[in-house]
mmCIF file of C-alpha atoms and ligand atoms in Angstrom:
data_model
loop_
_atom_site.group_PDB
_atom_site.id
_atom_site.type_symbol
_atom_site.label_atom_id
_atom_site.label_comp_id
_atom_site.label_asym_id
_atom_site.label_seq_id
_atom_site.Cartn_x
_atom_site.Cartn_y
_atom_site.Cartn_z
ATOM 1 C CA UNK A 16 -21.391 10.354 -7.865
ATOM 2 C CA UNK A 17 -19.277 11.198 -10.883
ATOM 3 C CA UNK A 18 -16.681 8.437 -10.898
ATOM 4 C CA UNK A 19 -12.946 9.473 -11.486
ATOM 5 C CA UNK A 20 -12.014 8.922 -14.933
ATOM 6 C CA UNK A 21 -8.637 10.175 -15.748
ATOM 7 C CA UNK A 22 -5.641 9.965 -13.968
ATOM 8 C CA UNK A 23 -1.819 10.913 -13.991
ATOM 9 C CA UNK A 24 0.687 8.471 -12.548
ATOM 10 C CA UNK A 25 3.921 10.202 -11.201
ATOM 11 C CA UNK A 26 6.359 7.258 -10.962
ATOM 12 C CA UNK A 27 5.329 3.593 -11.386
ATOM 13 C CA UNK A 28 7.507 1.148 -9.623
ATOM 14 C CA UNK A 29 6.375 -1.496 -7.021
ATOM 15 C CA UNK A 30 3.500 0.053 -5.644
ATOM 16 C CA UNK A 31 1.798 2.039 -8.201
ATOM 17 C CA UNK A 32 2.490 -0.604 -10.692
ATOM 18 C CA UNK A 33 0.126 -3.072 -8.649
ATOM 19 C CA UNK A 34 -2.335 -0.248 -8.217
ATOM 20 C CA UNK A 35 -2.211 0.533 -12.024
ATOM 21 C CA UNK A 36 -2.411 -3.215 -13.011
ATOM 22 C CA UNK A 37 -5.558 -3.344 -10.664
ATOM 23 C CA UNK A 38 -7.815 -0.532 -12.121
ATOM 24 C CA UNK A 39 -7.027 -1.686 -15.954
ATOM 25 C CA UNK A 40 -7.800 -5.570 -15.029
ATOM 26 C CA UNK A 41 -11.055 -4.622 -13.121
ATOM 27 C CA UNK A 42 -12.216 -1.800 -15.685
ATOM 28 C CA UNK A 43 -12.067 0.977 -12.654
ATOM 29 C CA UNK A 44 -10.317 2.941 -15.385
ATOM 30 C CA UNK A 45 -10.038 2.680 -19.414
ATOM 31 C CA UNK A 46 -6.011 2.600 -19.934
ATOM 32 C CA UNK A 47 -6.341 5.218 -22.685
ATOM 33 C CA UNK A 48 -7.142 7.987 -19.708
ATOM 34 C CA UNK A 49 -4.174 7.061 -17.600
ATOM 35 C CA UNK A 50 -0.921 8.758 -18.336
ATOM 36 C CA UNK A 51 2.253 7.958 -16.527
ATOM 37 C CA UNK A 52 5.073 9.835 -15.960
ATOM 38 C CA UNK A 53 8.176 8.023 -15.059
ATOM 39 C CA UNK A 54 12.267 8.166 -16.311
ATOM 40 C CA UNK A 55 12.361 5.471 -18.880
ATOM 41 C CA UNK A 56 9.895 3.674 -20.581
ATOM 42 C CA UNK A 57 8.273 1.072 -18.351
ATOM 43 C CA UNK A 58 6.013 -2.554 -19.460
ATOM 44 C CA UNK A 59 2.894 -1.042 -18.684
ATOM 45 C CA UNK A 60 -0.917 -2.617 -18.929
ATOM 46 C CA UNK A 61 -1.455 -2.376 -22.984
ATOM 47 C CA UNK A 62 -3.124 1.207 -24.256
ATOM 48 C CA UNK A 63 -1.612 3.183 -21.033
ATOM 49 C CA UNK A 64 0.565 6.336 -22.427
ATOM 50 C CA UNK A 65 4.028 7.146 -20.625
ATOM 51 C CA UNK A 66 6.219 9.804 -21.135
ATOM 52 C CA UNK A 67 9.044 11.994 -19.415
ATOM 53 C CA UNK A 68 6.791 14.937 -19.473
ATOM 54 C CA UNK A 69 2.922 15.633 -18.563
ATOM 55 C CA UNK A 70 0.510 15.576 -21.902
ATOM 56 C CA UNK A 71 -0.554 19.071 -22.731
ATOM 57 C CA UNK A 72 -4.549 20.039 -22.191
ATOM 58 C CA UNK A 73 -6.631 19.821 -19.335
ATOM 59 C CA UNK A 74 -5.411 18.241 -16.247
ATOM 60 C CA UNK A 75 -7.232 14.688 -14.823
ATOM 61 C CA UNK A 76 -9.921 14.392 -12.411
ATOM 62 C CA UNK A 77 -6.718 12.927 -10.337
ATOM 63 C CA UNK A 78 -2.861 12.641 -10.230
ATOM 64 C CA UNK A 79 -1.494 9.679 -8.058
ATOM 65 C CA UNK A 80 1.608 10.285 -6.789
ATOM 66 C CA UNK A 81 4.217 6.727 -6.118
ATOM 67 C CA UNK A 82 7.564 7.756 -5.718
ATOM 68 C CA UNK A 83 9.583 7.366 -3.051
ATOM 69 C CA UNK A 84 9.806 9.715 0.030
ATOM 70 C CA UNK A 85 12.898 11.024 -0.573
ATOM 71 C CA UNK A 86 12.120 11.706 -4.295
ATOM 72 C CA UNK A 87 9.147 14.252 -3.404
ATOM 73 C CA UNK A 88 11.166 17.284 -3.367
ATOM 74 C CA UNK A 89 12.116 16.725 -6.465
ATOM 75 C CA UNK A 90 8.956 15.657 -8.297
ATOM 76 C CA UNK A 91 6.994 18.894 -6.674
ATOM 77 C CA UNK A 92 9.781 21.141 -8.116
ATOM 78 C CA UNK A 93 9.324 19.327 -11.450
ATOM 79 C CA UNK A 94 5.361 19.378 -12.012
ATOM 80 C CA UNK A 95 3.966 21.376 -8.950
ATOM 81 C CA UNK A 96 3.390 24.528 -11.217
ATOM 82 C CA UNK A 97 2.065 22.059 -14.111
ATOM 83 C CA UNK A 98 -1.094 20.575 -11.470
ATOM 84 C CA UNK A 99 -1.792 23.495 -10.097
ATOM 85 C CA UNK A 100 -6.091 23.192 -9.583
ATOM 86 C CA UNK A 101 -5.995 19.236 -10.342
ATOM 87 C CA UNK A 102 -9.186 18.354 -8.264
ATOM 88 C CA UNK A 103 -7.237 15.381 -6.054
ATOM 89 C CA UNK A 104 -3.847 14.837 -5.325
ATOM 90 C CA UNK A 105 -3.491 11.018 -4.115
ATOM 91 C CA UNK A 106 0.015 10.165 -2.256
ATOM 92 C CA UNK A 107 0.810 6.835 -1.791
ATOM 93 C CA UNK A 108 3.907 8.164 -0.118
ATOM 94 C CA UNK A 109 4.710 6.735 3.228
ATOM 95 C CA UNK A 110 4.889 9.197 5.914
ATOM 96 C CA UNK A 111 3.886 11.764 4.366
ATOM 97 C CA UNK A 112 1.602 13.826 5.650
ATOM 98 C CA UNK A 113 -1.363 16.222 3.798
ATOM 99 C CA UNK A 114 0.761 19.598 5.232
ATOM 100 C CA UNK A 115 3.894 18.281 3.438
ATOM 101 C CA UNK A 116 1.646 17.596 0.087
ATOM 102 C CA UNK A 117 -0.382 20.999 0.748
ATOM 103 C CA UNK A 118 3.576 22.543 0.826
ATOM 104 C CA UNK A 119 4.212 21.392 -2.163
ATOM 105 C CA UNK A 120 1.302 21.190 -4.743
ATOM 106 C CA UNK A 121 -1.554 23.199 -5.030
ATOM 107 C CA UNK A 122 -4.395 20.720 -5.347
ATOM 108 C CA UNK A 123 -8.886 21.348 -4.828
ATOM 109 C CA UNK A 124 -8.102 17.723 -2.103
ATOM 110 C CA UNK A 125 -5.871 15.822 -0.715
ATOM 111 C CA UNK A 126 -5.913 11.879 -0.538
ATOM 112 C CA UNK A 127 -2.998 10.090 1.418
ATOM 113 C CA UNK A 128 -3.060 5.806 0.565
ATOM 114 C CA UNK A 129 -1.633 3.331 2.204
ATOM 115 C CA UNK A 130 -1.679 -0.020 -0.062
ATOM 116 C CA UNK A 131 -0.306 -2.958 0.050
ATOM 117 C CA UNK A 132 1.046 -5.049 -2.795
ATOM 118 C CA UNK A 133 -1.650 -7.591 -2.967
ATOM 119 C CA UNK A 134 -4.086 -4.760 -4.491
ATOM 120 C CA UNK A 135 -2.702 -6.209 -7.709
ATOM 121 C CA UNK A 136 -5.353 -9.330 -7.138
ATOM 122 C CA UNK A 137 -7.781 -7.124 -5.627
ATOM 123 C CA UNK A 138 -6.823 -8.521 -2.010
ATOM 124 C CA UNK A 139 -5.041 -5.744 -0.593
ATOM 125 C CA UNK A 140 -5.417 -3.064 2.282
ATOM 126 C CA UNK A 141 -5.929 0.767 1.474
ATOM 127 C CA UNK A 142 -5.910 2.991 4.405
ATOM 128 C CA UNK A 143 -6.952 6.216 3.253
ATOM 129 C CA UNK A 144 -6.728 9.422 5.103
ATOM 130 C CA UNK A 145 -8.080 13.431 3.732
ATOM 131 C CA UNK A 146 -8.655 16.450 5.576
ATOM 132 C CA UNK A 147 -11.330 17.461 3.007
ATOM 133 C CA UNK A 148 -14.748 17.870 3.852
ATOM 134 C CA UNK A 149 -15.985 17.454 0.394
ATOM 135 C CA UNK A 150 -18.263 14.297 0.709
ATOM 136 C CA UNK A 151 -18.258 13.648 -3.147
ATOM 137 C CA UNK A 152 -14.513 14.153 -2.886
ATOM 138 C CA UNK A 153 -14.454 11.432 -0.565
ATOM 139 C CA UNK A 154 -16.986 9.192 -2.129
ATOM 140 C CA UNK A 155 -15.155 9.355 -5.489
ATOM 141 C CA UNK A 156 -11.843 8.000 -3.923
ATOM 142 C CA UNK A 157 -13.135 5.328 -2.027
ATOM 143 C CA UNK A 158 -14.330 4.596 -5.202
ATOM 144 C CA UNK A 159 -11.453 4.346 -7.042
ATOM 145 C CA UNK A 160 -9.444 2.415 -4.609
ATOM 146 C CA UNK A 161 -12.497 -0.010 -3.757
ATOM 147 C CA UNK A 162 -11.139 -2.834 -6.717
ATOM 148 C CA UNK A 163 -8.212 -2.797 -4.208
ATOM 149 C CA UNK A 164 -9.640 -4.823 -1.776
ATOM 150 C CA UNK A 165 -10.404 -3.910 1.813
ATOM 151 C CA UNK A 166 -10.334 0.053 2.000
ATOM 152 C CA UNK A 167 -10.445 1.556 5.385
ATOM 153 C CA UNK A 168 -10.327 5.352 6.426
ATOM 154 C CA UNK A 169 -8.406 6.010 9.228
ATOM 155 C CA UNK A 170 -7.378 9.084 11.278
ATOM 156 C CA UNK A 171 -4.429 10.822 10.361
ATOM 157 C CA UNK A 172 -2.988 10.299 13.735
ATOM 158 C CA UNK A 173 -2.579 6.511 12.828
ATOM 159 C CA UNK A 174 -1.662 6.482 9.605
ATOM 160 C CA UNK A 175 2.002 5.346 10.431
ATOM 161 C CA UNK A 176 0.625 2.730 12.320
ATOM 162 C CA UNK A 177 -1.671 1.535 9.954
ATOM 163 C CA UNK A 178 0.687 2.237 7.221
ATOM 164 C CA UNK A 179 3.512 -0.716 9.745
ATOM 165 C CA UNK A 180 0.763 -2.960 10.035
ATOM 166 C CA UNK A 181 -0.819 -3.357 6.364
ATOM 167 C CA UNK A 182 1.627 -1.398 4.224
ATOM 168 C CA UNK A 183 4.567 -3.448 5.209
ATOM 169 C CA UNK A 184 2.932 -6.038 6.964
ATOM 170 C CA UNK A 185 3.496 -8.464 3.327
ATOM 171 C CA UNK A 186 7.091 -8.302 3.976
ATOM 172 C CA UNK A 187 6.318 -9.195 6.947
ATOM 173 C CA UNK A 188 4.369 -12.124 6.494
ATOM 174 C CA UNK A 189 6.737 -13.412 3.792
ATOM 175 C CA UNK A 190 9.676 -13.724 6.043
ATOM 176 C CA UNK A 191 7.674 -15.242 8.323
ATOM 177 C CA UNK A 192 6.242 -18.546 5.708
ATOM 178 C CA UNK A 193 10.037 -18.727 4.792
ATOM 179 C CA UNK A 194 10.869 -19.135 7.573
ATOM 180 C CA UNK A 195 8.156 -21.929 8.672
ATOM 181 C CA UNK A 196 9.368 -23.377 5.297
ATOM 182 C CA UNK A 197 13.214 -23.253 6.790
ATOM 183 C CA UNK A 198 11.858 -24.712 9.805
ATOM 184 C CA UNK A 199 10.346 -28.066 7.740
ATOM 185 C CA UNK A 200 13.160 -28.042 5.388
ATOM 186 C CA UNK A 201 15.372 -28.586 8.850
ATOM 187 C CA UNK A 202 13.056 -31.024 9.984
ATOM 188 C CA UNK A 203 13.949 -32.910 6.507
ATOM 189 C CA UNK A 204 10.937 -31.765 4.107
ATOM 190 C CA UNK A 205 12.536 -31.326 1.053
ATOM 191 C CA UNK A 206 13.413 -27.042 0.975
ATOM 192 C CA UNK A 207 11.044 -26.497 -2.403
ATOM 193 C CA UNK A 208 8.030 -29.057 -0.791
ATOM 194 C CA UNK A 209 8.024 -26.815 2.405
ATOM 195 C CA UNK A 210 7.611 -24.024 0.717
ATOM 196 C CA UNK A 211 4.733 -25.099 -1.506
ATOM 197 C CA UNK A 212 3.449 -26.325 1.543
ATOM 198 C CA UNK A 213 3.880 -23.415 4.240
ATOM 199 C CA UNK A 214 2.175 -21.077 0.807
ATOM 200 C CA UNK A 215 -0.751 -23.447 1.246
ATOM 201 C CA UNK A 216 -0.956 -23.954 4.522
ATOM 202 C CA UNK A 217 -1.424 -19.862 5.243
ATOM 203 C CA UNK A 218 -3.848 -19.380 1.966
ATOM 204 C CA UNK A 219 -5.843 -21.832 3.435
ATOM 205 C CA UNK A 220 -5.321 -20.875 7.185
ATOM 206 C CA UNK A 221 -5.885 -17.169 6.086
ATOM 207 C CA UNK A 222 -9.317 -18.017 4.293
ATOM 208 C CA UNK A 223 -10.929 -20.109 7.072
ATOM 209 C CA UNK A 224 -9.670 -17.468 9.990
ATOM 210 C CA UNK A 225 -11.874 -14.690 7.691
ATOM 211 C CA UNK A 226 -14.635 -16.754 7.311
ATOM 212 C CA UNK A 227 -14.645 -18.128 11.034
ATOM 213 C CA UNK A 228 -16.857 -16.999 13.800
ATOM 214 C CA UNK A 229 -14.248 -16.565 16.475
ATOM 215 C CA UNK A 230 -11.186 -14.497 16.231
ATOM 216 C CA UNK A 231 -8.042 -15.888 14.957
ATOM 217 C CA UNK A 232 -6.847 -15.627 18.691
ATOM 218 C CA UNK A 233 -9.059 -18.112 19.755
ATOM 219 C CA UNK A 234 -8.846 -20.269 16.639
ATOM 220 C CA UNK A 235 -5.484 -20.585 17.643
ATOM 221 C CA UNK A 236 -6.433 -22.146 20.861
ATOM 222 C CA UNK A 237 -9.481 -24.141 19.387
ATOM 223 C CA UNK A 238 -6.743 -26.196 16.817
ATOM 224 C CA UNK A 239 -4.522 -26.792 19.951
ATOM 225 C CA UNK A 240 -5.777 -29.302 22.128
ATOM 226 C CA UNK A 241 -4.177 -29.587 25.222
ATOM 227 C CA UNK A 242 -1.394 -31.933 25.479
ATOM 228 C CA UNK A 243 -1.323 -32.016 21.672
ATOM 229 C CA UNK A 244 1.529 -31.401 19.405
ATOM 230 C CA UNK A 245 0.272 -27.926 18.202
ATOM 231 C CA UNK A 246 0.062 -26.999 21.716
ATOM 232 C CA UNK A 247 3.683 -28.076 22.567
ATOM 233 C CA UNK A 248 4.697 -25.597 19.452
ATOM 234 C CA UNK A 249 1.999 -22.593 19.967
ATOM 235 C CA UNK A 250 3.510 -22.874 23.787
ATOM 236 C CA UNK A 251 7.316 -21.893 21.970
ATOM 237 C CA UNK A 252 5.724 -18.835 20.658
ATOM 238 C CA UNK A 253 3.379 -17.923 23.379
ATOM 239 C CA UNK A 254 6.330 -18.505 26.449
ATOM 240 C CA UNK A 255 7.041 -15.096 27.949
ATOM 241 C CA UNK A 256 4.904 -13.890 24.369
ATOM 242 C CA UNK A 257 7.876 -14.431 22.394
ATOM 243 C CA UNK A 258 6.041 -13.923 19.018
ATOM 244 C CA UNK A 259 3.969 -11.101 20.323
ATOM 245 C CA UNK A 260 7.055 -9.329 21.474
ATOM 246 C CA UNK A 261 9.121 -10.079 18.247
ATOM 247 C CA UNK A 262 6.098 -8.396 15.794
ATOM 248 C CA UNK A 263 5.148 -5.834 18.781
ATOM 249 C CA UNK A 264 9.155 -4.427 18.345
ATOM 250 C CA UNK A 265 8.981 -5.445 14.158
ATOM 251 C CA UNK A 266 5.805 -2.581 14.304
ATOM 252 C CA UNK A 267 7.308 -0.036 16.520
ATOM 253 C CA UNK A 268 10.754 -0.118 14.151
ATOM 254 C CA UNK A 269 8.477 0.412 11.042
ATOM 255 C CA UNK A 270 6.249 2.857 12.768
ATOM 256 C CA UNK A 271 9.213 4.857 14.051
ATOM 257 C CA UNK A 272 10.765 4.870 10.496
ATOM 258 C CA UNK A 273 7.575 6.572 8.745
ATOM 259 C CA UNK A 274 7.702 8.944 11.581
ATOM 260 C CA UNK A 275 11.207 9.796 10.448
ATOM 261 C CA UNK A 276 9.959 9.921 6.888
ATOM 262 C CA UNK A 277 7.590 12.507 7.656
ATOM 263 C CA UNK A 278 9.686 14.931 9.936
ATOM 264 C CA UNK A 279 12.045 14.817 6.701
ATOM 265 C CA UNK A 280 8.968 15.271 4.475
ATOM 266 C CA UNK A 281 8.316 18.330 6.717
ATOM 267 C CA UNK A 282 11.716 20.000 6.339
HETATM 268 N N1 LIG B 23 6.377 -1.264 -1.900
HETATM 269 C C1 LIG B 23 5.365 -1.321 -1.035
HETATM 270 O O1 LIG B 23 4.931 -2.381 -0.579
HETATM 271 C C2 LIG B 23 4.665 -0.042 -0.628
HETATM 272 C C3 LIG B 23 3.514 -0.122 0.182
HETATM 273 C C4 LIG B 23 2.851 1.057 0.497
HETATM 274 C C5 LIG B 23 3.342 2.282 0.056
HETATM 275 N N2 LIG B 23 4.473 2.321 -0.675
HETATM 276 C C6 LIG B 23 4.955 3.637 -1.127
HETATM 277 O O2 LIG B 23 5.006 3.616 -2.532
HETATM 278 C C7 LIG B 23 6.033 4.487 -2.978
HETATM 279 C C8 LIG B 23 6.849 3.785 -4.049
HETATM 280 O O3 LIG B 23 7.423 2.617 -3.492
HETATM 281 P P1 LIG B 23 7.885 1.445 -4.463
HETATM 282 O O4 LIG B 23 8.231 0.313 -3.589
HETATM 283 O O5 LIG B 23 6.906 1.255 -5.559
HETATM 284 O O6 LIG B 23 9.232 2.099 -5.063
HETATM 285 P P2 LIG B 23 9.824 2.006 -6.522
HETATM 286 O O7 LIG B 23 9.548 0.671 -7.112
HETATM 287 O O8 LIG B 23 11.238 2.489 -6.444
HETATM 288 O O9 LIG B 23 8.958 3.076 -7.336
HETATM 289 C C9 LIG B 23 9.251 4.441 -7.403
HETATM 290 C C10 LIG B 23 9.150 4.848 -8.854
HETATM 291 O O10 LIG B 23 9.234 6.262 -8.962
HETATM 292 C C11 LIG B 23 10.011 6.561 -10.098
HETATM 293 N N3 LIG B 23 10.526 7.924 -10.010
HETATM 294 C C12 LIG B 23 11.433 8.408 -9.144
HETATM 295 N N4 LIG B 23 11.650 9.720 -9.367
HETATM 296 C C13 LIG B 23 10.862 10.056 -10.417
HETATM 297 C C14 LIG B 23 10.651 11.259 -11.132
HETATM 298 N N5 LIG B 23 11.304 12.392 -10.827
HETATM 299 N N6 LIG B 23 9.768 11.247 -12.150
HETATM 300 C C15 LIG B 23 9.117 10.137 -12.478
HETATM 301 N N7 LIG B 23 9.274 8.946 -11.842
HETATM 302 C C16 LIG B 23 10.148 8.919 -10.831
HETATM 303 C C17 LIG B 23 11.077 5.514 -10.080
HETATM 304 O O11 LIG B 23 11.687 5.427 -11.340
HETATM 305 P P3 LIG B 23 13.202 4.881 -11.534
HETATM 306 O O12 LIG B 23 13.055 3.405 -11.620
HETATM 307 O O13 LIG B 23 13.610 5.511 -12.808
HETATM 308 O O14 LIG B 23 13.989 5.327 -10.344
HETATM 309 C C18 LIG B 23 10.261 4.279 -9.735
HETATM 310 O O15 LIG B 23 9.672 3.699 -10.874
HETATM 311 C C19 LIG B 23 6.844 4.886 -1.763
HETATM 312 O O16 LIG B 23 6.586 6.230 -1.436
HETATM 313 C C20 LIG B 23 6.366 3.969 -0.662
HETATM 314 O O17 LIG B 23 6.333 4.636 0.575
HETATM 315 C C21 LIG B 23 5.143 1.202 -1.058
#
């Protein structure tokens, strides 16, 4: 397999930032071959070019797209004619589907990605999704994202779910240890020691449940003896499956909204 060397960058905030930071830190790509393309000049990993316009010459083995949904329309009008032929067009776009890129550009593949922001340590999710048949094509961008962290393909019929679940499932997580933290600070643990503590505490929890034999379901109930004080508090979140309700709704909100982001992406 002929790894992918060079790649274009169309807007580097958040997301592609932690993606970029990734491939220079793990060697996936020398820093010289990627070229960014953003508004202003951006701290970027040391030997990457930027600019407000695409280099002259050939094009990349691969053009990563990480703007934001709304700002598609724009970008294709900008650079669609200048990538005509690029081999692969990666979107990291949420809710956008392949038809809306195929609309737009005029690429040899199509790669949609769904990261996350821990890719930046190499302990993120990519869900990855093409319609190509081209089993190099695929090979090559599994590749690339595999210094990521766990990389999963998935049907294009899920990627919004997928895209709820490890996309913005961070977010979700983090609101969730602050507010465990809230919860000890109220219980009087000094506000800063809860927090250290409820980071800990789910690093630690995290790295055992991937490790352990049974699913974190049952772990759950194995920690919990009966008549125990972790039982009195998992039976606060389990009564009438309060916490499965709360992230069951949380999902279907963040699902619905990439839904909406794609029927605008298809206009
Ligand atoms: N954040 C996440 O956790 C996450 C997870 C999965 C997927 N995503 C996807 O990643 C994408 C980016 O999200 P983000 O959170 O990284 O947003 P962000 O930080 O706002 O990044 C978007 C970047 O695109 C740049 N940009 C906008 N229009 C441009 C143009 N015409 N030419 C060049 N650059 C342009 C913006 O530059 P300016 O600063 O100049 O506006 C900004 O740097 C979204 O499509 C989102 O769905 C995000």
């Amino acid at each position: 397999m002929t790894p992918i060397k060079t790649l274009w960058i169309v807007g580097c905030g958040n997301m592609a930032g932690a993606m970029l930071a990734r491939w220079v830190a793990a060697g996936t790509l020398d820093a010289p071959e990627i070229f960014v393309l953003n508004r202003r000049d951006r701290d970027l990993p040391a030997g990457v070019r930027q600019g407000r316009v695409l280099p002259d010459g050939p094009l990349p083995d691969a053009v990563m797209l990480g703007v934001k949904p709304q700002q598609l329309e724009d970008v294709a009008e900008q650079i669609a004619g200048r990538l005509a032929g690029v081999p692969l067009l990666i979107s990291i776009l949420a809710g956008v589907e392949e038809a809306a890129l195929s609309a737009r550009f005029d690429a040899q593949a199509y790669l949609r990605a769904m990261p996350n922001m821990p890719v930046a340590i190499g302990k993120g999710v990519v869900a990855l999704h093409t319609d190509t048949t081209d089993a190099a094509m695929r090979e090559r961008a599994a590749a690339l994202m595999t210094p990521m962290g766990l990389v999963e393909w998935v049907d294009a019929a899920r990627f919004d779910a997928v895209t709820a679940l490890a996309g913005s499932g961070p977010a979700f997580l983090y609101r969730f240890i602050d507010a465990l933290a809230q919860a000890g600070a109220a219980l009087d643990i000094p506000a800063e020691q809860a927090q250290r503590m409820a980071l800990a505490m789910v690093e630690g929890a995290t790295l055992s449940a991937a490790t352990a034999s049974e699913p974190p379901g049952a772990l759950a109930d194995r920690v919990a003896s009966p008549g125990g004080s972790t039982r009195a508090g998992l039976n606060v979140l389990d009564d009438g499956r309060a916490l499965q309700s709360l992230l069951t709704d949380t999902l279907a909100a963040s699902f619905r909204r990439n839904r909406e982001l794609a029927a605008a992406a298809r206009e």
